[in-house]
Coordinates of C-alpha atoms in Angstrom, one line a residue:
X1 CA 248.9 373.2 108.3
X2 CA 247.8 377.0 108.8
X3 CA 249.1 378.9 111.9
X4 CA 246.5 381.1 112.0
X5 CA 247.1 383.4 115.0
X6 CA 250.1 381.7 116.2
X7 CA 252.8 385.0 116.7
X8 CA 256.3 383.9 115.7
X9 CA 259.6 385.7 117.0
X10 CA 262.6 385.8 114.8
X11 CA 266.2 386.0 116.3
X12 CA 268.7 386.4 113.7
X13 CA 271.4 389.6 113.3
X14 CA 271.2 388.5 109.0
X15 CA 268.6 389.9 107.9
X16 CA 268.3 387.3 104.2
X17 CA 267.7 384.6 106.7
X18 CA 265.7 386.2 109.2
X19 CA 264.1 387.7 105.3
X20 CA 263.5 384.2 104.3
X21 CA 262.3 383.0 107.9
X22 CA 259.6 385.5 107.5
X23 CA 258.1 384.9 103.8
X24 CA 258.4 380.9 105.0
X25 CA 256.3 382.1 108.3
X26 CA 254.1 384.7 107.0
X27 CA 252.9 381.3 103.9
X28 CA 252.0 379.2 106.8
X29 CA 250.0 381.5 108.4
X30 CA 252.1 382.8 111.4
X31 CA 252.0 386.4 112.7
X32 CA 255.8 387.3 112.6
X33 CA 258.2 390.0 114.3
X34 CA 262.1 389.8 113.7
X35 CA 264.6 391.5 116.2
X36 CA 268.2 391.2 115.9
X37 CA 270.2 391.6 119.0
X38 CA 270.1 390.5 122.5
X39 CA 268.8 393.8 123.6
X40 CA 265.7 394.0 121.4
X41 CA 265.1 390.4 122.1
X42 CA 264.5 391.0 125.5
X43 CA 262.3 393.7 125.5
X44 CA 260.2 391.9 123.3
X45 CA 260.0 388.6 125.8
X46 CA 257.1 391.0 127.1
X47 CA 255.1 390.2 124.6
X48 CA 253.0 386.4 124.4
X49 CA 254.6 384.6 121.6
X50 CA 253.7 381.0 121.0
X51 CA 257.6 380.4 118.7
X52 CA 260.8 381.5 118.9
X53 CA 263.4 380.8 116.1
X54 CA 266.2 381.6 117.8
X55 CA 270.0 381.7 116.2
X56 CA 273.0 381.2 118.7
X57 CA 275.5 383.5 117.5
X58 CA 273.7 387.1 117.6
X59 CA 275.4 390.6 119.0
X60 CA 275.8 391.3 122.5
X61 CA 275.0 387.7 124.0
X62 CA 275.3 384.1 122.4
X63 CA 272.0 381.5 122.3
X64 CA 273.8 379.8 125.3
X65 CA 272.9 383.0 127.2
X66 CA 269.8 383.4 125.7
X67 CA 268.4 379.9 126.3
X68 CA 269.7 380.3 130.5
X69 CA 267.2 384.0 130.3
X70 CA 264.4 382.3 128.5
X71 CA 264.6 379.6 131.0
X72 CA 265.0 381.8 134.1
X73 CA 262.2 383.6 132.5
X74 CA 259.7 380.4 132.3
X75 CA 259.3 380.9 128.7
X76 CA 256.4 378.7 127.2
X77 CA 257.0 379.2 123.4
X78 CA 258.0 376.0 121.4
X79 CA 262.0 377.0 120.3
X80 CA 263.5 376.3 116.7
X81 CA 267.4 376.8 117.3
X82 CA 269.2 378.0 114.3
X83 CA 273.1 378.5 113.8
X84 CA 276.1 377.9 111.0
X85 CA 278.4 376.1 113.9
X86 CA 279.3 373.2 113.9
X87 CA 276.3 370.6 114.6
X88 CA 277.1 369.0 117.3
X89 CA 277.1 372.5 119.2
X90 CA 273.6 372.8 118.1
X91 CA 272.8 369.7 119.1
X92 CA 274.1 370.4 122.1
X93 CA 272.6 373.6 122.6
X94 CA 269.3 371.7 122.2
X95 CA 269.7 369.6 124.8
X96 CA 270.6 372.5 127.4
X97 CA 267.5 373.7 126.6
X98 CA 265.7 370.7 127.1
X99 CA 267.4 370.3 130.5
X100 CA 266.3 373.9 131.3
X101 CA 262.7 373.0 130.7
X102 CA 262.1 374.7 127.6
X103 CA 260.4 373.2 125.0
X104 CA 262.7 372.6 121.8
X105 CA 261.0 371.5 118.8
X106 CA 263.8 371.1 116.2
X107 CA 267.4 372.6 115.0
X108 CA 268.6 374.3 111.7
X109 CA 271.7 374.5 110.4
X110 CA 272.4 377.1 108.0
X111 CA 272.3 377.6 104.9
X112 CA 269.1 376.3 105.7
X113 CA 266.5 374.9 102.8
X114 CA 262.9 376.3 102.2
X115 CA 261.7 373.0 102.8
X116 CA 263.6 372.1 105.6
X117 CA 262.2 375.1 107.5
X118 CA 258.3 374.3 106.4
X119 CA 258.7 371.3 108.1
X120 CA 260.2 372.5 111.8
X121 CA 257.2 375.5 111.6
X122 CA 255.0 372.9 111.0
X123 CA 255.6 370.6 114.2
X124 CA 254.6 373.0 116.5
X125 CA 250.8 372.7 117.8
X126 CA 247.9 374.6 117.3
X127 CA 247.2 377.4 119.4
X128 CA 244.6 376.4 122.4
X129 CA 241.9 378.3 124.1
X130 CA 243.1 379.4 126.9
X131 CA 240.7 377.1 129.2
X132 CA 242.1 374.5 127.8
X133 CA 245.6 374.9 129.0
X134 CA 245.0 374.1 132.9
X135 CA 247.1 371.4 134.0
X136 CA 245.4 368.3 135.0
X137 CA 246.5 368.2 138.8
X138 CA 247.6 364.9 140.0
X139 CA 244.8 362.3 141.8
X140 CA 245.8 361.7 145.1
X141 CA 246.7 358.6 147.3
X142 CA 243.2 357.5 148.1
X143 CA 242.6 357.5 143.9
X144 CA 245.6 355.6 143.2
X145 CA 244.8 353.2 145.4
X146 CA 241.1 352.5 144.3
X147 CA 242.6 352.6 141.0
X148 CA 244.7 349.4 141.7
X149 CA 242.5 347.7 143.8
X150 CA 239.3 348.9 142.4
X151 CA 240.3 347.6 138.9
X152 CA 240.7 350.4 137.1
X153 CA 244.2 349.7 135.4
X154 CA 244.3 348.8 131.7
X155 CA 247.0 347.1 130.0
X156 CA 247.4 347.9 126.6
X157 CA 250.5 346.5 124.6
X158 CA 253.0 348.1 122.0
X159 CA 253.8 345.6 119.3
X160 CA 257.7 344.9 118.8
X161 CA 257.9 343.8 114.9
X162 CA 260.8 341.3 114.2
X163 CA 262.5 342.5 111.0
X164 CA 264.0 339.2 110.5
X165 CA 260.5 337.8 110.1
X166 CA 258.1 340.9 109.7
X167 CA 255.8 339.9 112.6
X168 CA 255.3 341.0 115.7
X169 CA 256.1 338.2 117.8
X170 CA 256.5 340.2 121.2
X171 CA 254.6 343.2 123.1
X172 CA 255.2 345.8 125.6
X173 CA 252.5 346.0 128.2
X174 CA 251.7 349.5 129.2
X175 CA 249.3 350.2 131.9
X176 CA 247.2 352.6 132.0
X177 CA 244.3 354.0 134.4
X178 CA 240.3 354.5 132.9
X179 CA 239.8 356.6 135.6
X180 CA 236.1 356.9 135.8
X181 CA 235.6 360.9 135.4
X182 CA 238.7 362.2 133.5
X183 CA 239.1 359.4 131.2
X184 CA 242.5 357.4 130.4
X185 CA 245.4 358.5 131.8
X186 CA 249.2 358.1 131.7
X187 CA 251.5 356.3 133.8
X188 CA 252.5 360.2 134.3
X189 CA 249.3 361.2 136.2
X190 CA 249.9 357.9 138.4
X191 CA 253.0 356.1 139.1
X192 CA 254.9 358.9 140.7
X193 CA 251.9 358.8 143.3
X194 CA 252.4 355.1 143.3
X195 CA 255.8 355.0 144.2
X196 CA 255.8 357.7 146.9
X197 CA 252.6 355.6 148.9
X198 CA 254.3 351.9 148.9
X199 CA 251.9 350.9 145.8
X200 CA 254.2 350.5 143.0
X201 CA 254.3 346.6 144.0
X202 CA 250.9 346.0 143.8
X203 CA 250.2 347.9 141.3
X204 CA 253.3 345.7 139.0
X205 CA 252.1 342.5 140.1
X206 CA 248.5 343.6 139.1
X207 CA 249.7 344.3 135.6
X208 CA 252.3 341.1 135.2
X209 CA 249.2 339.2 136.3
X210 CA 246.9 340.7 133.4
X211 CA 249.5 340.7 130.8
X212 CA 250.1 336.6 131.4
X213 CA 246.5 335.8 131.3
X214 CA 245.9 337.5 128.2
X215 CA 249.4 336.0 127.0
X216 CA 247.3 332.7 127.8
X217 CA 244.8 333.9 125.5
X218 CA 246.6 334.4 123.1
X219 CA 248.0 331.3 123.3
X220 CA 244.5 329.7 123.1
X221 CA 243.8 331.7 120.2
X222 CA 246.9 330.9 118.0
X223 CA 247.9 334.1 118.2
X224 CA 252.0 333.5 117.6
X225 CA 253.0 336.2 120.1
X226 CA 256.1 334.6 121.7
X227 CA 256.7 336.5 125.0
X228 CA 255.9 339.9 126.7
X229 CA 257.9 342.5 128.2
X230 CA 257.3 344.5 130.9
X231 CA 258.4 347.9 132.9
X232 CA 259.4 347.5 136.4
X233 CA 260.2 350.6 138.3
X234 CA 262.5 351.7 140.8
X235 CA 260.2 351.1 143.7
X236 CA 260.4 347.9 143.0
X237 CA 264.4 347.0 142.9
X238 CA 264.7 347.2 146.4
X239 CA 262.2 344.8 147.4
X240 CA 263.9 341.5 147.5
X241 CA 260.8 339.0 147.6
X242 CA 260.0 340.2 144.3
X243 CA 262.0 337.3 142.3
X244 CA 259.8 335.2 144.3
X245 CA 256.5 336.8 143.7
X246 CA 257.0 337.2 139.3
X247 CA 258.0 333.4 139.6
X248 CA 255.0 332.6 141.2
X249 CA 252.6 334.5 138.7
X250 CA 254.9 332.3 135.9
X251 CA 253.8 329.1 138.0
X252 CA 250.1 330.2 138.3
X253 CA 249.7 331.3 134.8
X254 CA 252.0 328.0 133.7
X255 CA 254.1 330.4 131.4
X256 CA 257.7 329.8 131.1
X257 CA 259.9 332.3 132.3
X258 CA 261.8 332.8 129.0
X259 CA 258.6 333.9 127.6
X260 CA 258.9 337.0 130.3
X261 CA 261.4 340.2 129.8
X262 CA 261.9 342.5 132.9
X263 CA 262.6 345.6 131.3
X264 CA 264.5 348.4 133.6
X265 CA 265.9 351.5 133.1
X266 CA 269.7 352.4 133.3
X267 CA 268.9 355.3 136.0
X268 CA 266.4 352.6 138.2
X269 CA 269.0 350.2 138.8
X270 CA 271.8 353.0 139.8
X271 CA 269.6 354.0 142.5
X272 CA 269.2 351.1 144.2
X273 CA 272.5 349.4 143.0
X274 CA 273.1 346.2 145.8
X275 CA 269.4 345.1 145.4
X276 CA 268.7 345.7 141.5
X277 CA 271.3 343.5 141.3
X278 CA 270.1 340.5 143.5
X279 CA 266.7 340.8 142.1
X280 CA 267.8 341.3 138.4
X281 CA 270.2 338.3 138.9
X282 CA 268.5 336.1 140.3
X283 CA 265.6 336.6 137.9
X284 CA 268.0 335.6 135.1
X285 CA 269.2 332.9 136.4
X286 CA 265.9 331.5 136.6
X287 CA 265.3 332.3 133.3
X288 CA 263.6 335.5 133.0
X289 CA 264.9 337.9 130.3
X290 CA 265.9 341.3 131.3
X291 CA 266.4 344.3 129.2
X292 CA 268.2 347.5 129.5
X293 CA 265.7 350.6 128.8
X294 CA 266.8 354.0 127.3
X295 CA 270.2 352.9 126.9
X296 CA 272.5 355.1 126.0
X297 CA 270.3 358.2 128.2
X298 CA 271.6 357.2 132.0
X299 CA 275.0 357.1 133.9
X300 CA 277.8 354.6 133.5
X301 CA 276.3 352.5 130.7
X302 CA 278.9 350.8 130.3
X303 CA 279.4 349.4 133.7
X304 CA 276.0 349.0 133.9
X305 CA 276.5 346.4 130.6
X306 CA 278.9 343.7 132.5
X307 CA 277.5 344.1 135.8
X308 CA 274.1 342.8 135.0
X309 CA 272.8 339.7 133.1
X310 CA 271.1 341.9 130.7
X311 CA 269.6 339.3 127.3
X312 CA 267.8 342.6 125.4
X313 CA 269.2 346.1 124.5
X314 CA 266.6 349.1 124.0
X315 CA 268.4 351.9 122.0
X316 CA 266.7 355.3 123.2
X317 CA 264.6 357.2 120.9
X318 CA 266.2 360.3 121.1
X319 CA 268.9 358.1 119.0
X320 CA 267.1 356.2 116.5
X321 CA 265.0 359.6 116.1
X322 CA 268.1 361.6 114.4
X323 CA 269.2 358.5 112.3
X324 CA 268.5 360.3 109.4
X325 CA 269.8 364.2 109.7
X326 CA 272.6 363.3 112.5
X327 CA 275.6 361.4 111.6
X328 CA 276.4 361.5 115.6
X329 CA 273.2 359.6 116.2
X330 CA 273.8 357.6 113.1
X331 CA 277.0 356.4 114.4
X332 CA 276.0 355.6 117.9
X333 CA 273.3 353.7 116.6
X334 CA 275.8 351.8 114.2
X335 CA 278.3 351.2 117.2
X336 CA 275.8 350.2 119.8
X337 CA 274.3 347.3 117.6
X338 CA 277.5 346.2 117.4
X339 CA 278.3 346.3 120.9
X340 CA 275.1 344.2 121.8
X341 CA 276.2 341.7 119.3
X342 CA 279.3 341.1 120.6
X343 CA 277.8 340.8 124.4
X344 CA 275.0 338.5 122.3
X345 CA 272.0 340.8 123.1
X346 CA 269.1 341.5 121.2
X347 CA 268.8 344.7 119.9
X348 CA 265.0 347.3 120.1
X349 CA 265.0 350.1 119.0
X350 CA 263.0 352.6 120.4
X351 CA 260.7 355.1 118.2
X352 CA 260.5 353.4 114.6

């Protein structure tokens, strides 16, 4: 894929690899310009550059250092981090960056390959027009509000694919809102908006009621999908009718509860802690399934693990998606199948 226009800063103090960064750059199109200290780095951050390829171990201030000043200075560019350390400092170098807002698109550790280095210049995107880089500001209260009551929200539904059996025998719903001037748009532009105005329960029983009919459907249909899963946000863990209110929906639509998965994330359920736990609970026991979301991402997993009647275990993607280059991520994968077996979960993982 041609980078045509797209301006690409080198930061490297050896000047083979920041040699070979270059001829790799300049093939795919990029307009490149290497520095090789802290200093001239800096006065270059003047300049508009769309990537960064920045090494952690260059004169006069380490990448650490260098990620905190491209963060305090709201840098935009999408950042390849390079370095011969060991790789879980990388990796860990990646993830302050994350958590500083920047935009990290991939590590190197060197010696790096040819190839390997097409491939990280490759992810990032193509340049936009500059009209086309406004941020979509958020609909308001009165929006959100037509949008659940007006019957705007779509469901759509990620297929789960058994490997056992090949099929895919379960779904995700997903809602969605067809807004009726900017088009589709993700829980993102929404749910925040939901949860701040008291809506997040409507706008959860809405979708568990759409995702059960069409489950019906299905059903009608022969379609061999065996149950559906679905999100339920923080909002809603502290609102202790809501057992009540997903078993009626079971009742109305006559599907059995084990055909249902409450999925929740590990950071929803620390926040509201007493009543996650009644609701969650109390749902099992009446024979929904719960899942733990992003596991692995939140605080105290563990404790989280034997506190609640979790049935399902959803590995996070940022896990499953280093499999292959991270023996870290490779074994925490390894271990947390494991785990879930010996607690008798079933295991999702996120991202494949």
């Amino acid at each position: 894929m041609s980078k045509h226009g797209q301006r690409l800063l080198i930061v490297d103090d050896d000047p083979e690899i920041a040699s070979l960064i270059c001829d790799v750059a300049d093939g795919l199109g990029y307009e490149t310009t290497a520095v090789t200290d802290a200093t001239e780095f800096k006065r270059r951050m003047g300049d508009d550059f769309d990537v960064i390829v920045l090494d952690l171990m260059i004169p006069d201030m380490d990448g650490f250092e260098l990620i905190r000043f491209l963060s305090d200075n709201q840098c935009t560019a999408s950042i390849i981090m390079v370095s011969g350390c060991d790789r879980r400092v990388l990796n860990s170098a990646g993830q302050l960056a994350e958590e500083r807002g920047l935009r990290v698109i991939g590590t190197l550790t060197k010696p790096m390959s040819i190839g390997a280095l097409e491939t990280e210049l490759s992810k990032t995107p193509a340049k936009q027009p500059a009209h086309n880089q406004a941020p979509l500001n958020r609909p308001d209260v009165n929006q959100v509000r037509q949008a659940i009551f007006g019957g705007q929200l779509r469901v759509h539904y990620q297929p789960k694919m058994n490997l056992k059996t090949g099929s895919a025998d379960r779904v995700e719903a997903l809602v969605r809102w067809h807004h009726p001037e900017r088009g589709l748009l993700p829980p993102s532009m929404f749910l925040p908006t939901a949860i701040e105005a008291n809506l997040i329960d409507a706008l959860t029983l809405q979708v568990l009621d759409t995702a059960l009919d069409d489950l019906r459907t299905w059903d009608r249909l022969g379609l061999p999908v065996e149950s559906i899963a679905l999100n339920v946000e923080a909002g809603s863990l502290s609102d202790l009718a809501l057992p009540e209110r997903i078993m009626d929906r079971l009742s109305v639509h006559g599907v059995s509860p084990d055909r249902l998965t409450i999925e929740v994330t590990e950071s929803n359920v620390v926040g509201t802690l007493t009543e996650a736990l009644e609701i969650l609970a109390r749902l099992r026991m009446r024979g929904v399934r719960l899942s733990i979301d992003d596991f692995g991402t939140g605080h105290s997993t563990l404790t989280q693990l034997e506190r609640f009647p979790f049935s399902e275990l959803k590995i996070d993607r940022s896990f499953t998606n280093g499999i292959v280059l991270s023996p870290e991520s490779r074994a925490i994968v390894h271990s947390t199948i494991g785990l879930a077996q010996e607690l008798g979960l079933s295991v999702v993982a996120e991202g494949v």
